Tab-separated table of C-alpha atoms in Angstrom:
chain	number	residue	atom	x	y	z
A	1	UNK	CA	9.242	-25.213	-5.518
A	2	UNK	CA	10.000	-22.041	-4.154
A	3	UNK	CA	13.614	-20.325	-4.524
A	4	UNK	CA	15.142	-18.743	-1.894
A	5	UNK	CA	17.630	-16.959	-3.714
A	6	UNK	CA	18.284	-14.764	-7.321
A	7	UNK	CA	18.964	-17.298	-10.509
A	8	UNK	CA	18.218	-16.995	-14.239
A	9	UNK	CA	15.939	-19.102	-15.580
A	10	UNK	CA	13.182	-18.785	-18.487
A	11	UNK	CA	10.675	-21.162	-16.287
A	12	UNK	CA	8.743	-18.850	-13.829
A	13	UNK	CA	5.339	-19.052	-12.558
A	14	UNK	CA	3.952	-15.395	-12.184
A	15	UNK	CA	1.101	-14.415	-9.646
A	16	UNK	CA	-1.438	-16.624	-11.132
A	17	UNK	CA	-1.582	-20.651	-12.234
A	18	UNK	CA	-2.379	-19.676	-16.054
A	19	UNK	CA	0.646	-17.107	-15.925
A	20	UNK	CA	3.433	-20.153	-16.666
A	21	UNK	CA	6.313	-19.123	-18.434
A	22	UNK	CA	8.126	-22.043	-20.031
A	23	UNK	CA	9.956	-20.515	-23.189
A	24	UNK	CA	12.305	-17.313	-23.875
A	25	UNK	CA	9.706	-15.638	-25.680
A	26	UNK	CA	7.426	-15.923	-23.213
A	27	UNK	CA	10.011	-15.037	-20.797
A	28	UNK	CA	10.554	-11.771	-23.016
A	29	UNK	CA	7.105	-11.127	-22.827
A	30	UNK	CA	6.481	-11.018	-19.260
A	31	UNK	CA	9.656	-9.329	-18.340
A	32	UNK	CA	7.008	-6.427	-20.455
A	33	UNK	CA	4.318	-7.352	-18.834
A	34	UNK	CA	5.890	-6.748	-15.318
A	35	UNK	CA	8.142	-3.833	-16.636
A	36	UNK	CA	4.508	-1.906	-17.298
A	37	UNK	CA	2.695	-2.857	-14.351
A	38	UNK	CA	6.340	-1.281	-12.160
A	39	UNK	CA	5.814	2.161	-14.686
A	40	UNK	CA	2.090	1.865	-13.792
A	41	UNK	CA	2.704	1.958	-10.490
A	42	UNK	CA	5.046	5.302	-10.595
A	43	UNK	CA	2.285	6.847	-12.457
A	44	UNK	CA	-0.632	6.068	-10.502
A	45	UNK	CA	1.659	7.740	-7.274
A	46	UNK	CA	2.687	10.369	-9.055
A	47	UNK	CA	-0.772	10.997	-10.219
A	48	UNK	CA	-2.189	10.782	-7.226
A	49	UNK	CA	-0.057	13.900	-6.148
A	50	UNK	CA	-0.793	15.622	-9.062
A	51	UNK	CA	-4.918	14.983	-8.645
A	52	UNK	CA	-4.506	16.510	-4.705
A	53	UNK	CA	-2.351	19.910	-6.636
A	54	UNK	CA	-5.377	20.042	-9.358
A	55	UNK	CA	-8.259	19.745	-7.143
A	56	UNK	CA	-6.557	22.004	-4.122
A	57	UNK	CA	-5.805	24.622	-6.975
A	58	UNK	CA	-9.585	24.580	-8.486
A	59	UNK	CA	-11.322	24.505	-4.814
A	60	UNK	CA	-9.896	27.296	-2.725
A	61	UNK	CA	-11.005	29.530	-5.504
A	62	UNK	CA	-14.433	29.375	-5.744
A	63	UNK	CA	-14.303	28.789	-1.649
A	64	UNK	CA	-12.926	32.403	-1.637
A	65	UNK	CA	-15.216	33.310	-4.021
A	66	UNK	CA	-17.919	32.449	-1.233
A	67	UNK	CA	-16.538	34.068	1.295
A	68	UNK	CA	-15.854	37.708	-0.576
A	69	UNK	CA	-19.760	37.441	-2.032
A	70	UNK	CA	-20.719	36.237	1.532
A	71	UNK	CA	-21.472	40.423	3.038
A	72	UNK	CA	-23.730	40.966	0.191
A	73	UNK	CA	-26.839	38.569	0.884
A	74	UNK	CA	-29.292	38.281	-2.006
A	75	UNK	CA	-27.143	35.349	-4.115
A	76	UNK	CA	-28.298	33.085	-1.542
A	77	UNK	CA	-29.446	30.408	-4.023
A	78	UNK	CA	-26.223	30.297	-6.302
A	79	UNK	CA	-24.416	30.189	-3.320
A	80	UNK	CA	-25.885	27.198	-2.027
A	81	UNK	CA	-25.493	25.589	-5.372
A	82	UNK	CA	-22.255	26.922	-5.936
A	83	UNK	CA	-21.065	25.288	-2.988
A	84	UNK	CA	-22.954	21.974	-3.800
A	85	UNK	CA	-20.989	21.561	-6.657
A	86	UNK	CA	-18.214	22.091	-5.055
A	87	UNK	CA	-18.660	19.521	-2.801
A	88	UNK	CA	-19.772	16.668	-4.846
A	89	UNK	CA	-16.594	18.035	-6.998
A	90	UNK	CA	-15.107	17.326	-3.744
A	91	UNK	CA	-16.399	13.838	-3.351
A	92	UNK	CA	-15.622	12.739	-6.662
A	93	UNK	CA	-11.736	13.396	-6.203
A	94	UNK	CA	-11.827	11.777	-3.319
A	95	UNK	CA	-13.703	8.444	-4.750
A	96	UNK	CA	-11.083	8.738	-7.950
A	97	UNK	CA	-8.385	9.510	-4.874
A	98	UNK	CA	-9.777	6.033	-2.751
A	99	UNK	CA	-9.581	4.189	-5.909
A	100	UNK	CA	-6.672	5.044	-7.126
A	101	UNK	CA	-4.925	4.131	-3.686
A	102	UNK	CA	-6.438	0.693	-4.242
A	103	UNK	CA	-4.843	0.167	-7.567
A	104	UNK	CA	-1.626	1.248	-5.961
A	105	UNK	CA	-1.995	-1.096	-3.044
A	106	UNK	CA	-2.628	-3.790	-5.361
A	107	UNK	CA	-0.059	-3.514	-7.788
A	108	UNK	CA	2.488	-2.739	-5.467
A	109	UNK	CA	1.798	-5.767	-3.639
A	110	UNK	CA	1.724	-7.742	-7.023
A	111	UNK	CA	5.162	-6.516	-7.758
A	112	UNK	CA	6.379	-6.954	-4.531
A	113	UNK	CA	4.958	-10.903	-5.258
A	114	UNK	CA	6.554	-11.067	-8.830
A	115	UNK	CA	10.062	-10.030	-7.270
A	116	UNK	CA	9.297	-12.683	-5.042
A	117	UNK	CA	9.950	-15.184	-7.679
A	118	UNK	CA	13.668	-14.764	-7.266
A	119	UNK	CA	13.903	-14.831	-11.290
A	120	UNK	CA	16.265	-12.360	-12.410
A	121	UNK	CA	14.877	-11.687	-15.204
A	122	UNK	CA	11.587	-10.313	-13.651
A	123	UNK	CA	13.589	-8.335	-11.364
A	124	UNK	CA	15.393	-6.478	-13.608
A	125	UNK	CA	12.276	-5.615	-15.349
A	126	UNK	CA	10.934	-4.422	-12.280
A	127	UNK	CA	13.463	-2.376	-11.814
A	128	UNK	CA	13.927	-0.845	-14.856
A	129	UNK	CA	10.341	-0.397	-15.199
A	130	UNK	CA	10.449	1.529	-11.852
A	131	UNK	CA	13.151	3.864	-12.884
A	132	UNK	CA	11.369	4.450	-16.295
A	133	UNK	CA	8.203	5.269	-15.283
A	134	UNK	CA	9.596	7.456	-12.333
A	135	UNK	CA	11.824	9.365	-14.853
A	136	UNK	CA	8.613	9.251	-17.602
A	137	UNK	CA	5.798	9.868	-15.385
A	138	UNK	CA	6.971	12.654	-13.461
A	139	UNK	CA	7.627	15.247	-16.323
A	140	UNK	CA	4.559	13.867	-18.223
A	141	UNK	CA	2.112	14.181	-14.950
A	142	UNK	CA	3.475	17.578	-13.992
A	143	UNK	CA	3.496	19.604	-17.463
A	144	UNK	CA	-0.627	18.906	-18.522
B	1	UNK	CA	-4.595	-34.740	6.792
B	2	UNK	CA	-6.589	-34.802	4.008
B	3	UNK	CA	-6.844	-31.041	2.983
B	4	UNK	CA	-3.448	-30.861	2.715
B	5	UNK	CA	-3.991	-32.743	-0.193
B	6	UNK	CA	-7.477	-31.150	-1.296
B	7	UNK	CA	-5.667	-27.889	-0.920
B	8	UNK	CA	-2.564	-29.305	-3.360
B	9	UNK	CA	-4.454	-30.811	-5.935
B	10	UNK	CA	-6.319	-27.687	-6.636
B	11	UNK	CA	-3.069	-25.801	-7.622
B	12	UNK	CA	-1.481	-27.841	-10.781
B	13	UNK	CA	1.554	-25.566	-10.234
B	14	UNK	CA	2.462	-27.156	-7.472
B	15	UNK	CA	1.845	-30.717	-8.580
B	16	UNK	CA	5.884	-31.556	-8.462
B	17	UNK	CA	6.330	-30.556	-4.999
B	18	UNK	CA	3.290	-32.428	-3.784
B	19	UNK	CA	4.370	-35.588	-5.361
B	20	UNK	CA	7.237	-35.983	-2.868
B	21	UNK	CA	4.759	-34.748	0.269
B	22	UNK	CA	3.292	-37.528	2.114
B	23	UNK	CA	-0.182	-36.016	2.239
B	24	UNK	CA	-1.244	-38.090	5.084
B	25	UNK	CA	1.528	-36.777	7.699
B	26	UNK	CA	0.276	-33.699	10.300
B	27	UNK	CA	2.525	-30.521	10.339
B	28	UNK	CA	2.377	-30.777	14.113
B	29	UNK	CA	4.053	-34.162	14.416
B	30	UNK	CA	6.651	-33.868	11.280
B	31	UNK	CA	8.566	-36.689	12.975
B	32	UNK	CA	5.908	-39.176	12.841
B	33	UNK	CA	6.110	-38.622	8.761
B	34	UNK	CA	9.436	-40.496	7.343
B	35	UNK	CA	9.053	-39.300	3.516
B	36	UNK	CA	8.660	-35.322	5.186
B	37	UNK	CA	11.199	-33.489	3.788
B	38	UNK	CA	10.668	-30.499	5.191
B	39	UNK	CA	11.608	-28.338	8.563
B	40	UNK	CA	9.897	-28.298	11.214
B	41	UNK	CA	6.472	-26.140	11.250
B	42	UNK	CA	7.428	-25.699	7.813
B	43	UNK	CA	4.609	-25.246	5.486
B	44	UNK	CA	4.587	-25.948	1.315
B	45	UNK	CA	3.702	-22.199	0.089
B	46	UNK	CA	1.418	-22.092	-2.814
B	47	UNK	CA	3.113	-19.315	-5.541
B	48	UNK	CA	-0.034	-18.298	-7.362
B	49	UNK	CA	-3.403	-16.836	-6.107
B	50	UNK	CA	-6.216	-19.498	-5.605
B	51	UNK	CA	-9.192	-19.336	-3.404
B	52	UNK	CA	-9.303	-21.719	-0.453
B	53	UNK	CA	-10.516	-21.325	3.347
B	54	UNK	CA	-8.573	-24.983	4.426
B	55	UNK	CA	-5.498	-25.118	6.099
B	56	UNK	CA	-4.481	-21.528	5.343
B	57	UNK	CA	-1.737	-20.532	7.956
B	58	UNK	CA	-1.872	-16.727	9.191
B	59	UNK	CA	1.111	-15.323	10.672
B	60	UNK	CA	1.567	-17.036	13.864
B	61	UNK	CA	2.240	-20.803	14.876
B	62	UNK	CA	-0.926	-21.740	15.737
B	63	UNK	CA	-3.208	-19.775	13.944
B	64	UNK	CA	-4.773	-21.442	10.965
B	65	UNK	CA	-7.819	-21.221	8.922
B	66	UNK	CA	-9.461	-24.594	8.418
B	67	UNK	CA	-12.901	-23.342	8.213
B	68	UNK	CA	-15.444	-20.512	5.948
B	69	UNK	CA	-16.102	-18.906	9.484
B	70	UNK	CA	-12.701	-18.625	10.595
B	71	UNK	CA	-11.945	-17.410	6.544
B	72	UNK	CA	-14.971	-14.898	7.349
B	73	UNK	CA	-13.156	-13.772	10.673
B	74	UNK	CA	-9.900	-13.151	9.502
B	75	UNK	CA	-10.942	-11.795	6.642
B	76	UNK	CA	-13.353	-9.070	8.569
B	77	UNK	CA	-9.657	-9.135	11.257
B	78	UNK	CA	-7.401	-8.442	8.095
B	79	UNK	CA	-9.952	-5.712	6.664
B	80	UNK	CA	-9.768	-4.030	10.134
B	81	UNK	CA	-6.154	-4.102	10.436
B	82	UNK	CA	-5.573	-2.950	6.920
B	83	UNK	CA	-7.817	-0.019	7.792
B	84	UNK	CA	-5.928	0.837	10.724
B	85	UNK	CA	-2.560	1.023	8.672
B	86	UNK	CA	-4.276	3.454	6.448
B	87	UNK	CA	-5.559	5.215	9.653
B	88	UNK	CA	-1.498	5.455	11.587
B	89	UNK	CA	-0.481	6.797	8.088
B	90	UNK	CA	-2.418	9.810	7.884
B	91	UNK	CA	-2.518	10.302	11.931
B	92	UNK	CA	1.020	10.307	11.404
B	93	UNK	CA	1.286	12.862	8.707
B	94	UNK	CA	-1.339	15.005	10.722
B	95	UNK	CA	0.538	14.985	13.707
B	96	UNK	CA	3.994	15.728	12.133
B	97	UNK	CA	2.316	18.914	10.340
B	98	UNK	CA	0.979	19.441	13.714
B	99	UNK	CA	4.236	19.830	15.387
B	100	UNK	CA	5.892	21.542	12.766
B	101	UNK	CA	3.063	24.314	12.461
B	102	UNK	CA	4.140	25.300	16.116
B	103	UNK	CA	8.069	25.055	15.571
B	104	UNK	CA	7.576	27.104	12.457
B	105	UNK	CA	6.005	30.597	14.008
B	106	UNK	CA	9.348	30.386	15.624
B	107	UNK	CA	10.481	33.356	14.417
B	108	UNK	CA	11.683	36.224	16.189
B	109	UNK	CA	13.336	39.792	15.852
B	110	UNK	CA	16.188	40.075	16.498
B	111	UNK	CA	18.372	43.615	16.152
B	112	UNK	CA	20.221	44.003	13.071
B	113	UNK	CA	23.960	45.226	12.956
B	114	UNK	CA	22.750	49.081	11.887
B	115	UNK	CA	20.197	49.233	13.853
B	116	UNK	CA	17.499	47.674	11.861
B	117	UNK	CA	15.352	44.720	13.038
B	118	UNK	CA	15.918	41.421	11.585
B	119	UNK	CA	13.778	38.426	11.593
B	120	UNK	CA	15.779	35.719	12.296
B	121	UNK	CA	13.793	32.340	11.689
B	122	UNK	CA	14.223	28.958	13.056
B	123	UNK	CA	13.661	26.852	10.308
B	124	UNK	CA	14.345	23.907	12.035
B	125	UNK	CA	12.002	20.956	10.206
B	126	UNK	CA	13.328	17.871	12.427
B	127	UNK	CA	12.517	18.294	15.771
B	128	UNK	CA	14.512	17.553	19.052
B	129	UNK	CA	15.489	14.451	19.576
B	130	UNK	CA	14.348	13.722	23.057
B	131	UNK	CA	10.741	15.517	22.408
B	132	UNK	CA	7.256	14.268	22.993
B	133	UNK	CA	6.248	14.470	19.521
B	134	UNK	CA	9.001	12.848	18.285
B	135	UNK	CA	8.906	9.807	20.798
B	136	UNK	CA	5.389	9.422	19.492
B	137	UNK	CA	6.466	9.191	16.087
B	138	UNK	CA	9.137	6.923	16.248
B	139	UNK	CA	6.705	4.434	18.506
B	140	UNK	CA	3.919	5.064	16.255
B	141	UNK	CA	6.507	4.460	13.142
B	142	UNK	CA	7.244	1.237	15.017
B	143	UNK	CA	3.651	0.058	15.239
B	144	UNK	CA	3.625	1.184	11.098
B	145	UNK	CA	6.646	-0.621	10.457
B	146	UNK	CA	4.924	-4.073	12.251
B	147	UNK	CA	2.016	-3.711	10.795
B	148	UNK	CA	3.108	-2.635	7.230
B	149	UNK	CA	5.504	-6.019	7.268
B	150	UNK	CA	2.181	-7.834	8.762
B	151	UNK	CA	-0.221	-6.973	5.728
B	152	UNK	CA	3.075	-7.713	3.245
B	153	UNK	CA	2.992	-11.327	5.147
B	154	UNK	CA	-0.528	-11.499	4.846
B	155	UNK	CA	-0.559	-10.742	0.813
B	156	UNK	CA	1.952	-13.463	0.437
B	157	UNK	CA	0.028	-15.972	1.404
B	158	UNK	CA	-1.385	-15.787	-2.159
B	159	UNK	CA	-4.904	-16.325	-0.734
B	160	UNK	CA	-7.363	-14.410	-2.544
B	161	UNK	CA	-9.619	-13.755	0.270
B	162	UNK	CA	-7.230	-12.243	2.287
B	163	UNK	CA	-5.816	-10.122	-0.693
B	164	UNK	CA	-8.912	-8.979	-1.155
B	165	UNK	CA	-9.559	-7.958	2.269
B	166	UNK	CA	-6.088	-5.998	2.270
B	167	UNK	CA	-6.653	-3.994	-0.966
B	168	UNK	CA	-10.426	-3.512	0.699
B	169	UNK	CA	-9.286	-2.343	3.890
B	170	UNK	CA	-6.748	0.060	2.608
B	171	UNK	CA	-9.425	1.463	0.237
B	172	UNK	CA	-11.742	2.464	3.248
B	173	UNK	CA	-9.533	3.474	5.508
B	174	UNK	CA	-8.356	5.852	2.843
B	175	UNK	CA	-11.437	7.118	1.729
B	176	UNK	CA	-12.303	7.251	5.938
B	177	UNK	CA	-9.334	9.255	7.183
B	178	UNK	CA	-7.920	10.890	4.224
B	179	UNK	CA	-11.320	12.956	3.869
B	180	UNK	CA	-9.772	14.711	6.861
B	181	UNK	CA	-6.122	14.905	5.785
B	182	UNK	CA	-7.497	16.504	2.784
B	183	UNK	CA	-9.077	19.169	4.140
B	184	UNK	CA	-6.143	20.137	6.751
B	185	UNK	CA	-3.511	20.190	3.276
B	186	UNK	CA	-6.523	22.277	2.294
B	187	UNK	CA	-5.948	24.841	5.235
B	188	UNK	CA	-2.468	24.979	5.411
B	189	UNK	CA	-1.995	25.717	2.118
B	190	UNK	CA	-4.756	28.921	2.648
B	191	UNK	CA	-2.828	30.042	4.724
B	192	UNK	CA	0.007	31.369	2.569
């Protein structure tokens, strides 16, 4: 039945009917389990920011690029590829951008759901799996 | 009614709680039912994901799926409105940068103390209070509020159709509307 408020317990039912946790160990585990998918979650944000910097940083370049070679006609044909592969350079950050969004939607939700089990346990691991992979993720995403 | 029970017995998790439910009492009349045990309009809430198009309540009081058709509209309903959070985000974001591009050439000379020009700067990010663009924001961050805590009521229904059409819906309206979004960061940031 469902619990309305915070208690500590080693009996949850996570997200899905298979995901029953009866003993400590398995208790231990999932309180991993959900302490990754919170640090996945920081990292697919912060990566997300850190794909828009990337892609913003290679495009403008070779759009400037056009636009200086632009007086001098003759390069007609590179130009027109040039710029096709910067489009479909284009399109493919913004797939990897759309489906990284999902993934973020989805596991946000699902830890939003797995806090909703009231088990303190899990909520502590979400917690410090939030603060671990914001502290991680940032330093790691922003130095490559 | 009978897919109260069809819906129960296809969810061994919550085989305790449905031991005590009379599974032939309606939700509507809970005082007809003298083994009900719970409030009224009160509905058992499965706590795993599991696929099902009977009896699934949606948000309001009356509003229930009982049938694939209704699944298939709220589904194509929950898609839409999933896509239109995605949309309000990004409109949002567009329209603050919007407002703040024309508050930020703000900037005006203004004579120095030997004689010298200054250029004094109004580098004022929030806006006034009692301003059109920021009425629209706070009614649009309303409607983004609503909807946000919608979609979060929606996912916790734990029905995988639904889910599904969240997580699609955000994913298209994303890959819709941020096309645009990304090419305005792209101008703005030219500009420097």
């Amino acid at each position: 039945m469902m619990q309305m408020y915070f208690y500590f317990s080693d009996k949850v039912v996570l997200l899905f009917d298979f995901w029953n946790v009866r003993t400590p160990a398995g208790m231990v585990l999932s309180v991993l389990v959900v302490l990754l998918l919170a640090m996945l979650y920081e990292a697919i944000k912060i990566s997300k920011t850190k794909l828009l910097r990337q892609t913003i940083l290679a495009i403008p370049t070779t759009l400037s690029q056009e636009s200086l070679r632009e007086p001098e006609t003759g390069s007609v044909n590179s130009n027109l590829g040039q710029q096709n592969t910067t489009s479909k350079r284009w399109f493919l950050y913004h797939i990897s951008q759309s489906l990284l969004h999902v993934a973020q939607v989805v596991i946000g939700y699902l830890v939003m759901l797995v806090v909703m089990s009231y088990n303190t346990w899990i909520f502590l691991g979400v917690i410090v799996g939030s603060t671990l992979g914001y502290y991680l993720a940032y330093p790691v995403f922003t130095s490559r | 009614m009978s897919s109260y029970h069809a819906n129960h017995t296809m969810n061994s998790s919550m085989a305790s709680t449905s031991e005590h439910y009379h599974p032939t009492s309606e939700h509507h009349h809970p005082t007809t039912s003298s083994g009900h045990n719970h409030g009224e309009g009160m509905m058992t809430m499965d706590m795993t994901f599991h696929f099902s198009y009977k009896n699934v309540p949606l948000l309001f009081y009356g509003l229930v799926i009982n049938t694939p058709g209704e699944m298939a509209g709220a589904f194509v309903a929950v898609f839409f409105l999933a896509m239109f959070y995605e949309g309000l985000k990004i409109a949002r974001e567009s329209l603050l940068r919007k407002s703040q591009v024309s508050i930020r050439y703000n900037s005006m000379p203004v004579p120095g103390p030997n004689g010298t020009t200054l250029m004094e700067t109004h580098k004022t990010v929030g806006q006034q209070m009692l301003s059109f663009p920021h009425l629209l924001q706070t009614v649009l961050h309303i409607i983004q509020v609503v909807v946000s805590y919608f979609l979060m009521l929606i996912f916790m229904t734990y029905n995988a159709y639904l889910c599904i059409a969240v997580a699609a819906g955000a994913g298209t309206g994303y890959f819709l509307f941020s096309w645009k979004k990304a090419v305005v960061v792209d101008i703005t940031e030219h500009c420097h």
